[in-house]
Amino acid sequence: MKVTAIWVYPIKGLRGIPLHSAHLGPQGVKHDRRFMLYKVNEDGELAKIQLDRYPECSRFIQEVVGNEIHVRYEPPEVPLVPSCPEQSVVLRVPLDPDVSGLDRQVINLHQGLANVYRMGAYFDEWFTACFGFQTALFYIGNERRPVLGTFSPRAQPAATAAPPAQKGWLSYLSSYVWGASDHRQPEAEAESDWLTFSDMAAYLVASEKSLGNVNARFSSGHVDIVKFRPNIVVDGEGEGEFDEDFWAELSICGRPTLAMTKMCNRCSSLNVDYETGRLGEGEKGMVLKKLMSDRRVDAGSKWTPVFGKYGFLVDGLDGADISVGDEVAVTKRTTERPAWDWPYKDDRIARFYRYA
């Protein structure tokens, strides 16, 4: 297999940024989901802004320019909110803001608590004008969210090594021979895995072969991989459709890189029409339903279909550089699909990260 696309989402929920190459760290692609937007309700309570409930997120375009994120709002042909001057302004968000004077706010994202930084009125007012409701931008800084359930690779049962394809034997063997250029640190004392504003894992990997299966369900149109919001896309060559359900480890360029732990359960964000900023009409609004017929294969979440696989860097690896075109191999497998067990509906277990 090969890497065919890499995506990063500096501000969670907004359109992703395609990359040709990227640095992978323990908490994801560099700059991934370091910022997050919340709706501020009339009573002051915060509600997370994500694509499934706020499809207008799809009209915000972001790109990394130097040490800033540049965000543009593109009104659709049929406007979502009245026109205002802010809609023609490019918002510049520092990638590494000075947090010394920022207010703090405890947020709860899927029962993972963190005391994060509110970026301030300038940013809030721009997003408020474009969304049409009171909005606040938050930065996670050095804060950490815990990984719950058994989503961490350290909580997974041992997986068996996958027999290498004949043509890939040398690269498979070399993946266990570590040179001076590797980022692996076998003697470093491990700490618990943690997250920024990513939902449940540092990485989401998707397969183009599986996407082909999804597209075959539609009589017209095309389901773009962007709807599934992956970090890394592979072509799936040599593997079966939805074979990623059983992947336990991926090696990139002959080096064990990603421990794959859980399947990704999908929501109505798949039905968003990125051109209109609304839920899609006709077949455009039926992606989730089409997957319901045979992709509810997660015993831990029986009512949601699955597409893609969550992952973390393998133990002892503190970073890796990848590019589109890199060779990818499945080096460990599971015989059964993993079961979802993140207790995101149980507010009794909400907690902060416990530092090692």
Tab-separated table of C-alpha atoms in Angstrom:
chain	number	residue	atom	x	y	z
A	1	MET	CA	0.000	0.000	0.000
A	2	LYS	CA	0.940	3.625	-0.272
A	3	VAL	CA	0.044	6.852	1.526
A	4	THR	CA	-2.201	8.784	-0.862
A	5	ALA	CA	-3.198	11.749	1.315
A	6	ILE	CA	-2.378	13.450	4.621
A	7	TRP	CA	-4.744	15.867	6.362
A	8	VAL	CA	-4.448	18.196	9.326
A	9	TYR	CA	-7.195	20.131	11.146
A	10	PRO	CA	-5.597	22.871	13.297
A	11	ILE	CA	-9.010	24.228	14.347
A	12	LYS	CA	-11.218	21.249	15.061
A	13	GLY	CA	-14.437	21.039	13.034
A	14	LEU	CA	-13.383	23.306	10.161
A	15	ARG	CA	-12.249	22.105	6.743
A	16	GLY	CA	-9.014	20.146	6.758
A	17	ILE	CA	-5.735	21.113	5.118
A	18	PRO	CA	-4.176	18.636	2.638
A	19	LEU	CA	-0.437	18.087	3.081
A	20	HIS	CA	2.232	16.459	0.937
A	21	SER	CA	4.386	15.589	3.962
A	22	ALA	CA	3.963	15.829	7.715
A	23	HIS	CA	5.586	15.143	11.049
A	24	LEU	CA	3.749	12.622	13.192
A	25	GLY	CA	3.934	13.135	16.936
A	26	PRO	CA	2.409	11.233	19.876
A	27	GLN	CA	-0.658	13.493	19.788
A	28	GLY	CA	-1.167	13.500	16.026
A	29	VAL	CA	-0.045	15.272	12.863
A	30	LYS	CA	1.840	18.436	13.776
A	31	HIS	CA	-0.640	21.274	14.608
A	32	ASP	CA	-3.636	18.922	14.501
A	33	ARG	CA	-6.656	19.999	16.561
A	34	ARG	CA	-4.862	22.416	18.867
A	35	PHE	CA	-7.832	24.789	18.723
A	36	MET	CA	-11.548	24.204	19.159
A	37	LEU	CA	-14.730	26.249	18.861
A	38	TYR	CA	-17.632	26.285	21.297
A	39	LYS	CA	-21.071	27.850	21.084
A	40	VAL	CA	-21.808	30.044	24.093
A	41	ASN	CA	-25.428	29.537	25.101
A	42	GLU	CA	-27.537	32.289	26.687
A	43	ASP	CA	-26.919	30.819	30.141
A	44	GLY	CA	-23.153	30.852	29.538
A	45	GLU	CA	-22.908	27.088	29.094
A	46	LEU	CA	-20.622	25.847	26.330
A	47	ALA	CA	-21.642	23.462	23.535
A	48	LYS	CA	-18.950	21.994	21.314
A	49	ILE	CA	-19.076	22.969	17.663
A	50	GLN	CA	-18.614	19.974	15.408
A	51	LEU	CA	-19.671	19.261	11.862
A	52	ASP	CA	-22.560	16.905	12.644
A	53	ARG	CA	-24.533	19.580	14.526
A	54	TYR	CA	-23.100	22.640	12.780
A	55	PRO	CA	-22.704	21.796	9.067
A	56	GLU	CA	-21.809	25.452	8.412
A	57	CYS	CA	-18.311	24.517	9.673
A	58	SER	CA	-17.716	23.208	6.154
A	59	ARG	CA	-17.655	26.790	4.830
A	60	PHE	CA	-14.604	27.784	6.885
A	61	ILE	CA	-11.332	27.259	4.987
A	62	GLN	CA	-8.099	27.118	6.977
A	63	GLU	CA	-4.449	26.990	5.935
A	64	VAL	CA	-1.141	27.213	7.761
A	65	VAL	CA	0.932	30.198	6.619
A	66	GLY	CA	4.220	30.606	8.466
A	67	ASN	CA	3.428	30.609	12.171
A	68	GLU	CA	-0.282	31.377	11.700
A	69	ILE	CA	-3.532	29.703	10.772
A	70	HIS	CA	-5.379	31.752	8.188
A	71	VAL	CA	-9.151	31.210	8.286
A	72	ARG	CA	-11.547	32.383	5.561
A	73	TYR	CA	-15.312	32.164	5.603
A	74	GLU	CA	-16.877	31.414	2.224
A	75	PRO	CA	-20.629	32.120	2.185
A	76	PRO	CA	-22.509	29.545	0.110
A	77	GLU	CA	-24.677	30.535	-2.861
A	78	VAL	CA	-27.708	30.461	-0.579
A	79	PRO	CA	-26.446	32.388	2.487
A	80	LEU	CA	-26.568	30.823	5.914
A	81	VAL	CA	-26.381	34.148	7.803
A	82	PRO	CA	-26.757	37.795	6.770
A	83	SER	CA	-23.732	39.328	5.083
A	84	CYS	CA	-21.315	41.210	7.327
A	85	PRO	CA	-17.837	42.788	6.957
A	86	GLU	CA	-16.112	39.971	8.863
A	87	GLN	CA	-16.976	37.522	6.100
A	88	SER	CA	-14.459	39.220	3.818
A	89	VAL	CA	-11.693	39.346	6.457
A	90	VAL	CA	-9.020	36.643	6.751
A	91	LEU	CA	-8.651	35.747	10.418
A	92	ARG	CA	-5.053	35.146	11.486
A	93	VAL	CA	-4.652	32.832	14.467
A	94	PRO	CA	-1.145	32.327	15.924
A	95	LEU	CA	-0.163	28.670	15.993
A	96	ASP	CA	1.672	29.184	19.287
A	97	PRO	CA	-0.141	32.041	21.049
A	98	ASP	CA	1.133	33.822	24.134
A	99	VAL	CA	-1.137	32.421	26.849
A	100	SER	CA	0.118	34.570	29.723
A	101	GLY	CA	-2.872	36.925	29.661
A	102	LEU	CA	-5.585	34.529	28.512
A	103	ASP	CA	-8.535	33.409	30.604
A	104	ARG	CA	-8.846	29.743	31.494
A	105	GLN	CA	-11.892	27.531	31.067
A	106	VAL	CA	-12.462	23.892	32.002
A	107	ILE	CA	-13.985	22.034	29.062
A	108	ASN	CA	-15.374	18.510	28.886
A	109	LEU	CA	-14.825	16.767	25.568
A	110	HIS	CA	-16.143	13.198	25.628
A	111	GLN	CA	-15.562	13.053	29.430
A	112	GLY	CA	-11.927	14.110	29.014
A	113	LEU	CA	-11.445	17.301	31.021
A	114	ALA	CA	-8.859	20.008	30.338
A	115	ASN	CA	-8.276	23.541	31.640
A	116	VAL	CA	-7.783	25.347	28.327
A	117	TYR	CA	-7.229	28.938	27.160
A	118	ARG	CA	-9.875	31.230	25.703
A	119	MET	CA	-8.295	33.127	22.835
A	120	GLY	CA	-10.222	36.337	23.467
A	121	ALA	CA	-12.723	38.821	22.092
A	122	TYR	CA	-11.036	39.534	18.741
A	123	PHE	CA	-11.279	35.890	17.670
A	124	ASP	CA	-14.649	35.274	19.313
A	125	GLU	CA	-16.236	38.233	17.552
A	126	TRP	CA	-15.035	37.146	14.105
A	127	PHE	CA	-16.413	33.623	14.485
A	128	THR	CA	-19.610	34.964	16.078
A	129	ALA	CA	-20.222	37.197	13.059
A	130	CYS	CA	-19.658	34.352	10.604
A	131	PHE	CA	-21.622	31.670	12.475
A	132	GLY	CA	-24.436	33.987	13.486
A	133	PHE	CA	-24.380	32.940	17.145
A	134	GLN	CA	-22.098	33.592	20.117
A	135	THR	CA	-18.897	31.638	19.615
A	136	ALA	CA	-15.632	31.208	21.534
A	137	LEU	CA	-12.259	29.936	20.317
A	138	PHE	CA	-10.128	27.860	22.708
A	139	TYR	CA	-6.484	26.756	22.614
A	140	ILE	CA	-5.312	23.684	24.481
A	141	GLY	CA	-1.677	24.752	24.923
A	142	ASN	CA	0.210	22.250	27.075
A	143	GLU	CA	-2.934	20.797	28.614
A	144	ARG	CA	-3.760	17.132	28.124
A	145	ARG	CA	-6.929	15.094	27.797
A	146	PRO	CA	-6.947	11.493	28.993
A	147	VAL	CA	-7.533	8.492	26.726
A	148	LEU	CA	-10.467	6.554	28.149
A	149	GLY	CA	-11.633	2.982	27.705
A	150	THR	CA	-9.144	0.704	25.962
A	151	PHE	CA	-8.431	3.067	23.065
A	152	SER	CA	-4.758	3.357	24.072
A	153	PRO	CA	-2.487	0.720	22.504
A	154	ARG	CA	-1.163	-0.026	25.992
A	155	ALA	CA	-4.630	-1.238	26.920
A	156	GLN	CA	-4.879	-3.561	23.912
A	157	PRO	CA	-4.294	-7.333	23.932
A	158	ALA	CA	-1.201	-8.509	22.095
A	159	ALA	CA	-1.693	-8.727	18.337
A	160	THR	CA	-0.126	-11.264	16.024
A	161	ALA	CA	2.397	-10.270	13.411
A	162	ALA	CA	1.065	-10.326	9.868
A	163	PRO	CA	2.998	-12.551	7.453
A	164	PRO	CA	4.791	-10.228	5.037
A	165	ALA	CA	4.097	-10.308	1.339
A	166	GLN	CA	7.024	-11.812	-0.537
A	167	LYS	CA	7.956	-8.568	-2.279
A	168	GLY	CA	7.938	-6.717	1.030
A	169	TRP	CA	10.057	-9.143	3.103
A	170	LEU	CA	13.158	-6.958	3.285
A	171	SER	CA	11.245	-3.894	4.339
A	172	TYR	CA	9.337	-5.976	6.900
A	173	LEU	CA	12.594	-7.309	8.335
A	174	SER	CA	14.240	-3.889	8.348
A	175	SER	CA	11.338	-2.495	10.345
A	176	TYR	CA	12.819	-4.168	13.391
A	177	VAL	CA	16.364	-2.931	12.814
A	178	TRP	CA	16.636	0.557	14.271
A	179	GLY	CA	19.235	3.015	13.115
A	180	ALA	CA	20.522	6.249	14.606
A	181	SER	CA	18.067	8.290	12.543
A	182	ASP	CA	15.030	6.687	14.151
A	183	HIS	CA	12.937	8.505	16.730
A	184	ARG	CA	12.344	5.322	18.719
A	185	GLN	CA	13.329	5.501	22.393
A	186	PRO	CA	13.094	1.969	23.825
A	187	GLU	CA	14.526	2.866	27.226
A	188	ALA	CA	12.340	5.900	27.895
A	189	GLU	CA	9.866	5.410	30.703
A	190	ALA	CA	6.398	5.329	29.203
A	191	GLU	CA	3.640	7.665	30.322
A	192	SER	CA	-0.080	7.324	29.709
A	193	ASP	CA	-1.275	8.254	26.230
A	194	TRP	CA	-3.041	11.594	26.010
A	195	LEU	CA	-4.866	13.777	23.510
A	196	THR	CA	-5.353	17.397	22.517
A	197	PHE	CA	-8.789	18.159	20.995
A	198	SER	CA	-8.840	14.973	18.879
A	199	ASP	CA	-11.932	12.955	19.716
A	200	MET	CA	-10.675	9.546	20.842
A	201	ALA	CA	-7.257	8.943	19.291
A	202	ALA	CA	-4.277	10.753	17.844
A	203	TYR	CA	-4.809	9.446	14.297
A	204	LEU	CA	-7.566	8.313	11.977
A	205	VAL	CA	-6.562	6.193	8.985
A	206	ALA	CA	-8.881	5.546	6.027
A	207	SER	CA	-8.613	3.350	2.941
A	208	GLU	CA	-9.444	4.337	-0.631
A	209	LYS	CA	-10.411	0.740	-1.361
A	210	SER	CA	-13.097	0.938	1.321
A	211	LEU	CA	-14.160	4.338	-0.013
A	212	GLY	CA	-14.700	2.653	-3.377
A	213	ASN	CA	-17.159	0.307	-1.696
A	214	VAL	CA	-19.049	3.310	-0.309
A	215	ASN	CA	-19.177	5.057	-3.680
A	216	ALA	CA	-20.523	1.916	-5.359
A	217	ARG	CA	-23.665	2.292	-3.240
A	218	PHE	CA	-24.672	5.521	-4.995
A	219	SER	CA	-26.267	5.786	-8.421
A	220	SER	CA	-24.734	9.197	-9.058
A	221	GLY	CA	-22.366	11.637	-7.467
A	222	HIS	CA	-19.189	11.019	-5.542
A	223	VAL	CA	-18.471	10.654	-1.829
A	224	ASP	CA	-15.197	12.455	-1.204
A	225	ILE	CA	-12.787	11.140	1.425
A	226	VAL	CA	-12.895	14.591	3.062
A	227	LYS	CA	-16.298	13.693	4.539
A	228	PHE	CA	-14.592	11.065	6.704
A	229	ARG	CA	-12.013	13.576	8.026
A	230	PRO	CA	-9.006	11.219	8.133
A	231	ASN	CA	-5.436	12.144	8.996
A	232	ILE	CA	-3.828	9.529	6.759
A	233	VAL	CA	-5.305	7.911	3.653
A	234	VAL	CA	-3.877	4.753	2.091
A	235	ASP	CA	-4.831	3.246	-1.251
A	236	GLY	CA	-5.569	-0.185	0.229
A	237	GLU	CA	-3.851	-1.935	-2.678
A	238	GLY	CA	-3.464	-5.636	-1.964
A	239	GLU	CA	-5.943	-5.505	0.926
A	240	GLY	CA	-9.662	-6.231	0.924
A	241	GLU	CA	-12.475	-3.727	1.361
A	242	PHE	CA	-12.771	-2.773	5.042
A	243	ASP	CA	-9.716	-4.881	5.836
A	244	GLU	CA	-8.641	-2.037	8.139
A	245	ASP	CA	-11.150	-3.323	10.707
A	246	PHE	CA	-8.514	-5.940	11.563
A	247	TRP	CA	-5.320	-3.887	11.336
A	248	ALA	CA	-3.336	-3.735	14.577
A	249	GLU	CA	-0.081	-2.153	13.364
A	250	LEU	CA	1.013	-0.238	10.292
A	251	SER	CA	4.611	0.168	9.207
A	252	ILE	CA	5.505	3.140	7.030
A	253	CYS	CA	8.691	2.965	4.939
A	254	GLY	CA	9.569	-0.311	6.674
A	255	ARG	CA	9.271	1.081	10.209
A	256	PRO	CA	6.515	0.166	12.695
A	257	THR	CA	4.714	3.483	13.099
A	258	LEU	CA	1.038	3.274	14.055
A	259	ALA	CA	-0.678	1.018	16.578
A	260	MET	CA	-4.263	0.691	15.366
A	261	THR	CA	-6.707	0.224	18.215
A	262	LYS	CA	-10.397	0.929	17.526
A	263	MET	CA	-12.753	1.363	14.608
A	264	CYS	CA	-14.224	4.807	13.966
A	265	ASN	CA	-17.977	4.989	14.495
A	266	ARG	CA	-19.578	7.501	12.172
A	267	CYS	CA	-22.218	10.198	12.690
A	268	SER	CA	-24.389	12.488	10.567
A	269	SER	CA	-21.382	14.645	9.644
A	270	LEU	CA	-21.101	12.273	6.652
A	271	ASN	CA	-24.309	13.809	5.310
A	272	VAL	CA	-23.023	17.384	5.215
A	273	ASP	CA	-22.977	19.054	1.812
A	274	TYR	CA	-19.741	21.060	1.857
A	275	GLU	CA	-20.956	23.257	-0.988
A	276	THR	CA	-24.076	24.483	0.785
A	277	GLY	CA	-22.983	24.280	4.430
A	278	ARG	CA	-26.162	22.342	5.155
A	279	LEU	CA	-27.169	18.699	5.464
A	280	GLY	CA	-27.243	17.227	1.985
A	281	GLU	CA	-30.381	16.612	-0.033
A	282	GLY	CA	-31.116	13.394	-1.909
A	283	GLU	CA	-28.225	10.956	-2.059
A	284	LYS	CA	-25.856	13.591	-0.648
A	285	GLY	CA	-27.708	13.283	2.630
A	286	MET	CA	-27.788	9.489	2.683
A	287	VAL	CA	-24.162	8.501	3.274
A	288	LEU	CA	-24.752	7.486	6.884
A	289	LYS	CA	-27.894	5.548	5.959
A	290	LYS	CA	-26.100	3.687	3.171
A	291	LEU	CA	-23.488	2.471	5.658
A	292	MET	CA	-26.127	1.381	8.172
A	293	SER	CA	-27.074	-1.649	6.076
A	294	ASP	CA	-23.898	-3.659	6.649
A	295	ARG	CA	-21.296	-1.559	8.488
A	296	ARG	CA	-22.742	-1.726	12.002
A	297	VAL	CA	-20.008	-4.184	12.889
A	298	ASP	CA	-18.776	-2.774	16.215
A	299	ALA	CA	-20.130	-4.879	19.082
A	300	GLY	CA	-19.529	-1.994	21.471
A	301	SER	CA	-21.642	0.465	19.463
A	302	LYS	CA	-24.333	-1.514	17.680
A	303	TRP	CA	-26.280	1.379	16.192
A	304	THR	CA	-23.514	3.268	14.387
A	305	PRO	CA	-21.691	2.227	11.207
A	306	VAL	CA	-17.928	2.022	10.990
A	307	PHE	CA	-15.459	3.553	8.549
A	308	GLY	CA	-11.727	3.964	9.254
A	309	LYS	CA	-9.448	2.992	12.108
A	310	TYR	CA	-8.078	4.953	15.069
A	311	GLY	CA	-4.408	4.791	15.992
A	312	PHE	CA	-1.471	6.067	18.033
A	313	LEU	CA	2.273	5.995	17.540
A	314	VAL	CA	3.702	2.618	18.511
A	315	ASP	CA	5.324	2.320	21.923
A	316	GLY	CA	8.778	3.888	22.066
A	317	LEU	CA	8.335	6.016	18.944
A	318	ASP	CA	8.259	9.729	19.705
A	319	GLY	CA	7.922	10.940	16.116
A	320	ALA	CA	8.100	10.097	12.428
A	321	ASP	CA	8.116	11.977	9.129
A	322	ILE	CA	5.880	10.735	6.325
A	323	SER	CA	5.000	11.835	2.796
A	324	VAL	CA	2.422	11.033	0.159
A	325	GLY	CA	3.735	8.043	-1.764
A	326	ASP	CA	5.377	6.332	1.229
A	327	GLU	CA	5.048	2.551	1.392
A	328	VAL	CA	2.671	1.194	4.028
A	329	ALA	CA	2.429	-2.391	5.265
A	330	VAL	CA	0.155	-4.138	7.735
A	331	THR	CA	2.602	-5.755	10.165
A	332	LYS	CA	0.181	-6.888	12.877
A	333	ARG	CA	-3.431	-8.001	12.773
A	334	THR	CA	-6.300	-8.969	15.027
A	335	THR	CA	-8.545	-11.925	14.304
A	336	GLU	CA	-11.631	-10.132	15.616
A	337	ARG	CA	-12.861	-6.586	15.331
A	338	PRO	CA	-12.193	-4.468	18.434
A	339	ALA	CA	-15.152	-3.242	20.466
A	340	TRP	CA	-15.830	0.404	21.230
A	341	ASP	CA	-15.684	1.127	24.968
A	342	TRP	CA	-15.090	4.869	25.356
A	343	PRO	CA	-17.633	5.857	28.064
A	344	TYR	CA	-18.486	9.201	26.461
A	345	LYS	CA	-22.089	9.161	27.706
A	346	ASP	CA	-21.208	8.592	31.354
A	347	ASP	CA	-20.549	11.986	32.958
A	348	ARG	CA	-19.721	10.287	36.266
A	349	ILE	CA	-16.296	9.285	34.972
A	350	ALA	CA	-15.259	12.690	33.555
A	351	ARG	CA	-11.675	13.354	34.632
A	352	PHE	CA	-8.472	15.218	33.924
A	353	TYR	CA	-5.313	13.596	32.617
A	354	ARG	CA	-3.198	12.111	35.367
A	355	TYR	CA	0.415	13.035	34.727
A	356	ALA	CA	2.942	10.248	35.104
